[in-house]
mmCIF file of C-alpha atoms and ligand atoms in Angstrom:
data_model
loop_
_atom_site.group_PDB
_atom_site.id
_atom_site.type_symbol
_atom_site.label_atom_id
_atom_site.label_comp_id
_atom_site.label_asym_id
_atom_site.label_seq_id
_atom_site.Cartn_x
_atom_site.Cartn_y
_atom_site.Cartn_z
ATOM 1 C CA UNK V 1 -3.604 5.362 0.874
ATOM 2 C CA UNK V 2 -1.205 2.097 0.896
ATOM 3 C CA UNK V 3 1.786 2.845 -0.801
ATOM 4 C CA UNK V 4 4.992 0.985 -1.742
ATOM 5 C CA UNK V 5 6.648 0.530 2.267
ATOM 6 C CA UNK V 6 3.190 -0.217 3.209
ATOM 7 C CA UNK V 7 2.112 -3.232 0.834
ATOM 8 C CA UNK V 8 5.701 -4.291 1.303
ATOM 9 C CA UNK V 9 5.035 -4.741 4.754
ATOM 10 C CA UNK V 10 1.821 -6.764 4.228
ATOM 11 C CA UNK V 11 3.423 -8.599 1.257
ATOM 12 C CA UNK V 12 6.427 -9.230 3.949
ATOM 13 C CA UNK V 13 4.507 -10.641 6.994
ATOM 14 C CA UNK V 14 2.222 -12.841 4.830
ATOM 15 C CA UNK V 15 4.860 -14.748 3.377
ATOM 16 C CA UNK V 16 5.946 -15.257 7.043
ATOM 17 C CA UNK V 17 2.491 -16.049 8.142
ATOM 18 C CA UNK V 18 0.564 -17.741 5.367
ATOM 19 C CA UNK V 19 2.938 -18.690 2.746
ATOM 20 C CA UNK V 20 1.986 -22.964 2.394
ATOM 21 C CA UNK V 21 -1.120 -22.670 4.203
ATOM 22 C CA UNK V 22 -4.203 -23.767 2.263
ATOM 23 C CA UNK V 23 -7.494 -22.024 1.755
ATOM 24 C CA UNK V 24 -10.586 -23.888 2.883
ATOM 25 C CA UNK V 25 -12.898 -21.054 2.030
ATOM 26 C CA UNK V 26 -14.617 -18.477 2.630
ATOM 27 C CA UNK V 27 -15.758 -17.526 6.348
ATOM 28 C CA UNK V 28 -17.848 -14.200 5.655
ATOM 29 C CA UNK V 29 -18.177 -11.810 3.269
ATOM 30 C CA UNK V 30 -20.757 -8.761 3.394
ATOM 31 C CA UNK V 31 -19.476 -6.495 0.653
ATOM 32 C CA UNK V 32 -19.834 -8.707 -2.914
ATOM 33 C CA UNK V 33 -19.220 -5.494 -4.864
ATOM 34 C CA UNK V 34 -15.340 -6.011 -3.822
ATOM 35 C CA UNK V 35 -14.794 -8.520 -6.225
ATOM 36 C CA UNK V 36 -14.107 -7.625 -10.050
ATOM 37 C CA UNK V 37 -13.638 -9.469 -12.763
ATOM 38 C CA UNK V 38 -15.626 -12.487 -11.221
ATOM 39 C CA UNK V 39 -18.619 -12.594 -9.217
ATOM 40 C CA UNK V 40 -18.526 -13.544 -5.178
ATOM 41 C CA UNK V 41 -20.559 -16.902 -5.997
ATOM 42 C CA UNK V 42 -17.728 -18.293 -8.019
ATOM 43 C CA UNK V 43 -14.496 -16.477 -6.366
ATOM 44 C CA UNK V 44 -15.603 -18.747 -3.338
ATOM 45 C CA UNK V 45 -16.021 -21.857 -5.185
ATOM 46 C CA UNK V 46 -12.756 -21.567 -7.404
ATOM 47 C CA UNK V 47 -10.788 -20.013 -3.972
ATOM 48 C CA UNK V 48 -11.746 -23.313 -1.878
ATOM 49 C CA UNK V 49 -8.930 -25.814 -0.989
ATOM 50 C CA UNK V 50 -6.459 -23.710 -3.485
ATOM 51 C CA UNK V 51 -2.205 -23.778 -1.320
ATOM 52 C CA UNK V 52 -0.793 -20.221 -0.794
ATOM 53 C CA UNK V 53 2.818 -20.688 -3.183
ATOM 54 C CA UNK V 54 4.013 -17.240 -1.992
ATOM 55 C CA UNK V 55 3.146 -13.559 -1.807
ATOM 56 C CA UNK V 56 4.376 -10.378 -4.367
ATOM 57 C CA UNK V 57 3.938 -7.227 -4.754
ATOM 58 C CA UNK V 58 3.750 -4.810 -7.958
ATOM 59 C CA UNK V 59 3.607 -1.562 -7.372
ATOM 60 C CA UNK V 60 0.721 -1.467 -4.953
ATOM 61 C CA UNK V 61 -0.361 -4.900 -5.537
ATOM 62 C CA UNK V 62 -0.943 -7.792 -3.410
ATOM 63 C CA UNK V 63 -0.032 -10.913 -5.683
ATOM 64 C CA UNK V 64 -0.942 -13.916 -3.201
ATOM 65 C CA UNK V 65 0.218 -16.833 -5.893
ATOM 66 C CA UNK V 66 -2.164 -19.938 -5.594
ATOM 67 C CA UNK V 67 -2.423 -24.003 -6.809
ATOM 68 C CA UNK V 68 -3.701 -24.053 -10.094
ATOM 69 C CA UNK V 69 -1.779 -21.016 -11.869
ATOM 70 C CA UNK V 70 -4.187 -18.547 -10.050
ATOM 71 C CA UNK V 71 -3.330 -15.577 -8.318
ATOM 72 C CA UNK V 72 -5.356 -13.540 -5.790
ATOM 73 C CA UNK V 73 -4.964 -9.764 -6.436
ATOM 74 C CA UNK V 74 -5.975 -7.421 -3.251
ATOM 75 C CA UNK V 75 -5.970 -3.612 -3.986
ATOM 76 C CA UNK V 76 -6.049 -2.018 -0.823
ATOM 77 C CA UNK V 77 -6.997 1.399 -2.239
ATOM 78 C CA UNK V 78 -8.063 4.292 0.524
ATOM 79 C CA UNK V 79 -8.218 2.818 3.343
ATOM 80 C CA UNK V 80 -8.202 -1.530 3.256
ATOM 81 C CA UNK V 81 -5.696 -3.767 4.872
ATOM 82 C CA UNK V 82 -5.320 -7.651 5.491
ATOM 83 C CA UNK V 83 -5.248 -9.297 8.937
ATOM 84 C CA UNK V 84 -4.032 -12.496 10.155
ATOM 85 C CA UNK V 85 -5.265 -14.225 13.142
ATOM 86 C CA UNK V 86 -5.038 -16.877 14.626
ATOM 87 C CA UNK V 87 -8.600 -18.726 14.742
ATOM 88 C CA UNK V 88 -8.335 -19.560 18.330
ATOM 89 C CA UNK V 89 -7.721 -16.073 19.326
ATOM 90 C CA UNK V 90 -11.422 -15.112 18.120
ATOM 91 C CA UNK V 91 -14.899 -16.937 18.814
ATOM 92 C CA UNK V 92 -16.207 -19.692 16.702
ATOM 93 C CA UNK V 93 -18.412 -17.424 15.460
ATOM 94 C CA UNK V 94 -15.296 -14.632 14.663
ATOM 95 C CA UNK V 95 -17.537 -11.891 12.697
ATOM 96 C CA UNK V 96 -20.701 -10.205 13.454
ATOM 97 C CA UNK V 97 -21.778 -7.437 10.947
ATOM 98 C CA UNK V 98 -18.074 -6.783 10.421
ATOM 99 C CA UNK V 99 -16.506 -6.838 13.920
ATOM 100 C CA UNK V 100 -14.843 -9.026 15.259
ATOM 101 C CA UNK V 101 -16.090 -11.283 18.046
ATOM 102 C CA UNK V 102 -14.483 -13.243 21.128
ATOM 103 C CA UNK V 103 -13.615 -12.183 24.585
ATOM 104 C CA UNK V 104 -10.349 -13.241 24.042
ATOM 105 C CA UNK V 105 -8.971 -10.688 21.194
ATOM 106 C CA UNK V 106 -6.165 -9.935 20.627
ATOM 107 C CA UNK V 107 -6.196 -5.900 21.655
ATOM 108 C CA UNK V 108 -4.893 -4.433 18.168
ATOM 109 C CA UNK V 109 -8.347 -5.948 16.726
ATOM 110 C CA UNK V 110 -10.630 -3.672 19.125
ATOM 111 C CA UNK V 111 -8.550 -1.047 17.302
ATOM 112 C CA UNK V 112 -11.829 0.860 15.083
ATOM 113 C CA UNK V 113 -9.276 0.694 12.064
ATOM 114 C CA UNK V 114 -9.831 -3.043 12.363
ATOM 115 C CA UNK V 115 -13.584 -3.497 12.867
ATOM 116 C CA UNK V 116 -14.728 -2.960 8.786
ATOM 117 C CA UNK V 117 -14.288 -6.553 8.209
ATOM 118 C CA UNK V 118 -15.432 -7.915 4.769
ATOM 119 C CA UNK V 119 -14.009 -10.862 3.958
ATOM 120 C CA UNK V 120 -12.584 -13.657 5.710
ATOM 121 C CA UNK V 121 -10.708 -16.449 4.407
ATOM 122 C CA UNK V 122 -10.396 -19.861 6.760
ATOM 123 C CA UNK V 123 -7.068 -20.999 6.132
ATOM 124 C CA UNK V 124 -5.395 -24.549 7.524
ATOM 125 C CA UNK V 125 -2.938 -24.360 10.779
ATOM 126 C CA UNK V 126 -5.880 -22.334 13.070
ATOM 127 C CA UNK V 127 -5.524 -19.464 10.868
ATOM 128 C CA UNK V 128 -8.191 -17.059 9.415
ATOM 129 C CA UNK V 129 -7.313 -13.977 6.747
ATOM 130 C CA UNK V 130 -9.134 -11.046 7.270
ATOM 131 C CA UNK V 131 -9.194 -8.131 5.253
ATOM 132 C CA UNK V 132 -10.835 -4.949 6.651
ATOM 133 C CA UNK V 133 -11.707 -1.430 4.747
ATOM 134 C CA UNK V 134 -13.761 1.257 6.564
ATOM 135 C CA UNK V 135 -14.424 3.219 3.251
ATOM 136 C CA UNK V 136 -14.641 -0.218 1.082
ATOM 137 C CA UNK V 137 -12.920 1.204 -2.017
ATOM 138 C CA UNK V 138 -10.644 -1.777 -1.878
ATOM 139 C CA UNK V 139 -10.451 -4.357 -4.971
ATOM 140 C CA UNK V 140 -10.272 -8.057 -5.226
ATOM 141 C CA UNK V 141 -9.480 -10.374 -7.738
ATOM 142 C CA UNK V 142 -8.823 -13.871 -8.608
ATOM 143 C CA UNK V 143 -7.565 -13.842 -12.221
ATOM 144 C CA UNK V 144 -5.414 -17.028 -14.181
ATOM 145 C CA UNK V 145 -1.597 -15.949 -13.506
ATOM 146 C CA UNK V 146 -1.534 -14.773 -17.198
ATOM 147 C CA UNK V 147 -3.201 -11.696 -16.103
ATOM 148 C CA UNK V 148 0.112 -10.332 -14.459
ATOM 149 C CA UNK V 149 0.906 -9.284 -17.652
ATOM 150 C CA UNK V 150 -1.818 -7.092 -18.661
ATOM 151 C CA UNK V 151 -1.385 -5.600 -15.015
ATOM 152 C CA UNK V 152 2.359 -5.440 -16.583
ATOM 153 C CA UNK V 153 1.763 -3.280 -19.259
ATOM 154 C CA UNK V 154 -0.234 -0.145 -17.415
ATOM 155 C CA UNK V 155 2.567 -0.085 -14.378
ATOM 156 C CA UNK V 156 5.983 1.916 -14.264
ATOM 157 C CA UNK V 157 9.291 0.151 -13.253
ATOM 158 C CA UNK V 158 9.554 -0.419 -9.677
ATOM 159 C CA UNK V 159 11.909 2.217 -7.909
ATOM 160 C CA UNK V 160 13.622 -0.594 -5.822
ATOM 161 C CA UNK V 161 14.414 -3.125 -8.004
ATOM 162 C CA UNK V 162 18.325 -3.458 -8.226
ATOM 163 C CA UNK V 163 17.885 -2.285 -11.989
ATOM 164 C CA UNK V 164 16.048 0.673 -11.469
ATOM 165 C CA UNK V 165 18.684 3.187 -12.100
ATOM 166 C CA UNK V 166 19.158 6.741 -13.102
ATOM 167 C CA UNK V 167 18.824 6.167 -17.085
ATOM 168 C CA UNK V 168 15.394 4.454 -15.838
ATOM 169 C CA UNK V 169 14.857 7.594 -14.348
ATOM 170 C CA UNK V 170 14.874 9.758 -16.953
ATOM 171 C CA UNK V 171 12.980 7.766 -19.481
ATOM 172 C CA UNK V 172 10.448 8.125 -16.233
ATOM 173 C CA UNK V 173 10.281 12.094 -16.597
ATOM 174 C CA UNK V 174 10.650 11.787 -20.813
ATOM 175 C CA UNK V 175 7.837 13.256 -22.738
ATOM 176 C CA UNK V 176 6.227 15.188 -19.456
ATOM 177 C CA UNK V 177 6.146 18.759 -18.642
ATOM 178 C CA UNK V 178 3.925 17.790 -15.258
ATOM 179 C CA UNK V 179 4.676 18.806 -11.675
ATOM 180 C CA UNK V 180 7.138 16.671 -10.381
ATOM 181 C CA UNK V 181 4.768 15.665 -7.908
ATOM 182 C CA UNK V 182 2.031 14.294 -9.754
ATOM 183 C CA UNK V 183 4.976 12.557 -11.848
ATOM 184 C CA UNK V 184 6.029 10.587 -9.212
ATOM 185 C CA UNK V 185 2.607 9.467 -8.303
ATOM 186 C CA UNK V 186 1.783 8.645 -12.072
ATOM 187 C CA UNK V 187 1.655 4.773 -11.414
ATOM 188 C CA UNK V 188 2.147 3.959 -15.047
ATOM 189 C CA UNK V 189 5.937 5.782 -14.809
ATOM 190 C CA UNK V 190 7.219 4.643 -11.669
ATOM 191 C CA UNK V 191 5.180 2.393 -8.918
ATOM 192 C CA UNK V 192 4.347 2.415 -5.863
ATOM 193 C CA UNK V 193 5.077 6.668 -4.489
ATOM 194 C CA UNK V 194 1.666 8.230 -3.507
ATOM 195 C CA UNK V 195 1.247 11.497 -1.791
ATOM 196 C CA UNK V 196 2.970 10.459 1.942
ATOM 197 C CA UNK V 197 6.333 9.180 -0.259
ATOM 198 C CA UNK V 198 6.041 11.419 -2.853
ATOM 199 C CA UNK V 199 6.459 14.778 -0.341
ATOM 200 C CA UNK V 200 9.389 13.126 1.663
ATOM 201 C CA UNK V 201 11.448 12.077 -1.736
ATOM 202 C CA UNK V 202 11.207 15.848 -3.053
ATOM 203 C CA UNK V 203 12.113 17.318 0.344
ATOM 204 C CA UNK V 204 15.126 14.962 0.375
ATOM 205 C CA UNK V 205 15.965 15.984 -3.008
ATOM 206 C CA UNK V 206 15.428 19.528 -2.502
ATOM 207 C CA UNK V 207 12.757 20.352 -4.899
ATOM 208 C CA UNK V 208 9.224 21.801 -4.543
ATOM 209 C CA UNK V 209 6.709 19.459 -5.405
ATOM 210 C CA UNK V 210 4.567 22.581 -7.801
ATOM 211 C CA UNK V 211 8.183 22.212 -10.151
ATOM 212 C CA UNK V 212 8.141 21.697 -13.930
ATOM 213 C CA UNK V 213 9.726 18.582 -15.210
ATOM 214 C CA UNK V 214 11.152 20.669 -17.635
ATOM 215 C CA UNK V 215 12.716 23.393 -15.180
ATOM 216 C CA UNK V 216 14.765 20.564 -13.397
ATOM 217 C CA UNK V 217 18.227 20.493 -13.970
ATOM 218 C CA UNK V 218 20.100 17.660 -14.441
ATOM 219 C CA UNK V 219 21.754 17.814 -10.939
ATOM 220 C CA UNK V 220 17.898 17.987 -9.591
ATOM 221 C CA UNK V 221 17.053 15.156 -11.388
ATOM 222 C CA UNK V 222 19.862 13.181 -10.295
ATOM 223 C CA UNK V 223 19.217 14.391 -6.367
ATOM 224 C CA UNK V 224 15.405 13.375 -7.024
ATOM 225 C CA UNK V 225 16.199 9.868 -8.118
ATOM 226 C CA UNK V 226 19.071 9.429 -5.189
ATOM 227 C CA UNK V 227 15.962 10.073 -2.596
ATOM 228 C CA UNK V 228 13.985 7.754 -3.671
ATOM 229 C CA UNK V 229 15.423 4.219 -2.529
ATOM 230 C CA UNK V 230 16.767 6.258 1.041
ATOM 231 C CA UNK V 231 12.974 7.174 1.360
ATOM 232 C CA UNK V 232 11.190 4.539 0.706
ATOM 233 C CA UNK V 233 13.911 2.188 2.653
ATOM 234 C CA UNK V 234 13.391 4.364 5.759
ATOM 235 C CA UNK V 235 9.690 3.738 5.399
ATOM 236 C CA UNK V 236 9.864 0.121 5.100
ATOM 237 C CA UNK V 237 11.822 0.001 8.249
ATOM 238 C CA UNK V 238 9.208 2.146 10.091
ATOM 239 C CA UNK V 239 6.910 -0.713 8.616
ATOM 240 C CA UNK V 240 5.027 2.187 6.835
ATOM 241 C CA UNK V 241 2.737 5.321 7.968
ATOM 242 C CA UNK V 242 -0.384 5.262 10.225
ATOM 243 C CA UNK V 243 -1.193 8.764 10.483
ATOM 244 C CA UNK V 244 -4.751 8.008 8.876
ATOM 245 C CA UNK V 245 -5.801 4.136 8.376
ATOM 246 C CA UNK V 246 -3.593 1.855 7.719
ATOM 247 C CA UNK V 247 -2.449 -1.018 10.134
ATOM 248 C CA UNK V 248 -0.202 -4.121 8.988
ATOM 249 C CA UNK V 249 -1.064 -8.002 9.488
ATOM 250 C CA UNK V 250 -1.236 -7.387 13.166
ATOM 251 C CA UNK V 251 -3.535 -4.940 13.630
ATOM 252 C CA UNK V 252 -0.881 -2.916 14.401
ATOM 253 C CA UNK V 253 0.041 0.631 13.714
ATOM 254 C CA UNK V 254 3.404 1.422 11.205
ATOM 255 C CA UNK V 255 5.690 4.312 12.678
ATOM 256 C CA UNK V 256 6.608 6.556 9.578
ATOM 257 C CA UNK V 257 4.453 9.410 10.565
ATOM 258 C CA UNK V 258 6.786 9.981 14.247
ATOM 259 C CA UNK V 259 9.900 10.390 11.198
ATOM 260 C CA UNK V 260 8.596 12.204 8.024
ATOM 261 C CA UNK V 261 10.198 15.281 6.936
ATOM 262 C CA UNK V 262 7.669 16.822 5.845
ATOM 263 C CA UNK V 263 4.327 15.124 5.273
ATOM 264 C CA UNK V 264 1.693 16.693 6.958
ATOM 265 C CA UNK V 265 3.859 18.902 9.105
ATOM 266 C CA UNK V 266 2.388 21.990 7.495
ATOM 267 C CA UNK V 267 3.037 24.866 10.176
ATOM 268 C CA UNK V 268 5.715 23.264 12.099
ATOM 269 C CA UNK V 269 8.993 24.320 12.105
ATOM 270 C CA UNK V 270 11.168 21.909 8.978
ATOM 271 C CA UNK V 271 13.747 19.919 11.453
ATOM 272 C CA UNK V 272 16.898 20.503 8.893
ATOM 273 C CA UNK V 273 16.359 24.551 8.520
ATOM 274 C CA UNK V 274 13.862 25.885 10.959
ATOM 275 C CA UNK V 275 11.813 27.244 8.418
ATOM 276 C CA UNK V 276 8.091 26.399 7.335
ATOM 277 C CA UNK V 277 6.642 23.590 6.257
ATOM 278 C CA UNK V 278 3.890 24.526 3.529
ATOM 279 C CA UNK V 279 0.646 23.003 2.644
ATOM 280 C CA UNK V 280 -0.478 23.731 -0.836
ATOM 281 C CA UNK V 281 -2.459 21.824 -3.331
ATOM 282 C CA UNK V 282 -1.519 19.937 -6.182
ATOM 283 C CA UNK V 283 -4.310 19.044 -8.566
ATOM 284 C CA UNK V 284 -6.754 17.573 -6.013
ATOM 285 C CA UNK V 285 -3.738 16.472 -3.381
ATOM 286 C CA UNK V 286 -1.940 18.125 -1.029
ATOM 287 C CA UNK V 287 1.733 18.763 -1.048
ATOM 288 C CA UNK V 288 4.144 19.736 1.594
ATOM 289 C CA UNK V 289 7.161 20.830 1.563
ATOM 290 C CA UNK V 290 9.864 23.324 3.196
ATOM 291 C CA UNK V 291 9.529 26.984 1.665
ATOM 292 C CA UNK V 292 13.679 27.112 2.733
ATOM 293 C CA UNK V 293 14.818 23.893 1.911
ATOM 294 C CA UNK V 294 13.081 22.850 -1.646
ATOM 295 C CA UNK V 295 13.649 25.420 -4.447
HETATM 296 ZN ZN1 ZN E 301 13.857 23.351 5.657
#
C-alpha cells in the first residue's frame, strides 16, 4: 500500500504537471462504486470545467484543491495510483475496457501495473489524468473544502512537519500498551507509516517491531522518533517503493525496495550485522526485522 514517500511523490509531480490546468470532464469511468460520498452521475457534472489551485497531501491523502471551494480526495488504498499523460501520446479513443490504447505509448503504460484504468479525467493543455487500481479498493471523493476538517479530526500529526517533534512523539505512544509496530501504523496517532516504513524506522531505531510501548525506554523512544524523518526522507528521494504495485505519475517504478534495510529481506543476511533478517507476523501484517540488530 501507498504510504507517506509514495503519495508525496504523486502529490509532488502533480503540482508540477497539473497544478492550473482545468478539468473538462470526465473521459471514462468503468468502476462507479469508487466514488463515496456522491454518486458518479453528479461527481462528473459538479467536476466539469472546475481549475486545479494546487495539490496536498494528509497523511495518505491526495487533496487536489479545485474552483469553487471543492476539493478532490483520491485514496489510493492497496494497490491505485494516478497517471498523467499527455493526450497526444495515446489514441483519440485512449481507453478500451481499462487499457490503454495508441500505437504510440509511452512504454511505462504497457507496464500491467498501468492497464486497470478507471477513471480518466480530460484536462486543458493536451493532458488526460488517469488513475489506475488492479484490485479497485481505491476511494474517491469530491467533498466542499470544509470536509478537511472532519478528515482532520480522525488523523495523527504528520511526522514531517517542522513541528512534529519529540514531545509530539510521546503524546503519540500515551495511553497505548500496543506493539510498536501497529503504533506506528495507527493512522489516527501519527500519518502516513504503513508496513514498508514502519519495518525500516524500527530497524533504524533498533527495536523489534513485536515490542511493548510500555517496555521502551526513554532512550528507545527517543532513537524511534530520530528514524523516522531519516526514513521516510530516504524514501522520498528513492521516489517511494515498487516491490509490489505502485508506480508514480509516469508510469514509472520508485526505487526504495533496491535500499530497504529490512523490508522484505526475510532470510538474507541484515547489511549492518550479518545476521538474519526475520519474518514474523504482527496482527494480520508482516514484520521484519534483524534478530541481531533490534532488541
Ligand atoms: Zn543486523
Amino acid at each position: 500500500m501507498p504510504e507517506l514517500p509514495e503519495v508525496q511523490t504523486v502529490v509532488d509531480d502533480l503540482n508540477k504537471k497539473i497544478k492550473g490546468s482545468k478539468i473538462l470532464g470526465v473521459f471514462y469511468c468503468d468502476n462507479k462504486k469508487a466514488f463515496k460520498g456522491i454518486t458518479f452521475e453528479k461527481f462528473k457534472k459538479e467536476i466539469k470545467n472546475r481549475k486545479i489551485i494546487d495539490i496536498k497531501r494528509r497523511a495518505k491523502y491526495i487533496l487536489i484543491n479545485l474552483t469553487g471551494s471543492k476539493v478532490l480526495i483520491f485514496h489510493l488504498k492497496m494497490t491505485g495510483h494516478l497517471l498523467v499523460v499527455s493526450s497526444k501520446q495515446v489514441s483519440s479513443k485512449y481507453i478500451e475496457k481499462g487499457r490503454w490504447v495508441g500505437n504510440n505509448l509511452p512504454k511505462e503504460l504497457l507496464d500491467p501495473r498501468n492497464q486497470f484504468i478507471h477513471l480518466v479525467l480530460e484536462l486543458s493543455g493536451d493532458k488526460i489524468l488517469a488513475f489506475s487500481d488492479v484490485r479497485k479498493f481505491g476511494v474517491i471523493r469530491l467533498e466542499n473544502s470544509d470536509y478537511l476538517s472532519s478528515l482532520e479530526a480522525k488523523l495523527g500529526p504528520e511526522p514531517l512537519d517542522p513541528k512534529f517533534d519529540l514531545n509530539q512523539f510521546k503524546k503519540v505512544l500515551d495511553g497505548t500498551n500496543g506493539k510498536i509496530k501497529a503504533v506506528l501504523m495507527d493512522q489516527s496517532r501519527i500519518a502516513g507509516i504503513g508496513n514498508i516504513y514502519g519495518d525500516e524506522i524500527l530497524f533504524l531505531a533498533g527495536v523489534r517491531p513485536d515490542r511493548r510501548v510500555k517496555s521502551l525506554k526513554k532512550e528507545e523512544v527517543e532513537k524511534i522518533f530520530k528514524s523516522i524523518r531519516p526514513v521516510l526522507e530516504k524514501a522520498i528521494k528513492y521516489r517511494g517503493s515498487s516491490e509490489s504495485d505502485y508506480r508514480d505519475t509516469s508510469g514509472k517504478k520508485g526505487d526504495y525496495q533496491n535500499h530497504s534495510f529490512v523490508y522484505r529481506r526475510e532470510k538474507n543476511a541484515c547489511g549492518k550485522c550479518g545476521g538474519t533478517i526475520k519474518k514474523i507476523k504482527i496482527g494480520q501484517r508482516s514484520a521484519h526485522y534483524c534478530t541481531e540488530c533490534q532488541k
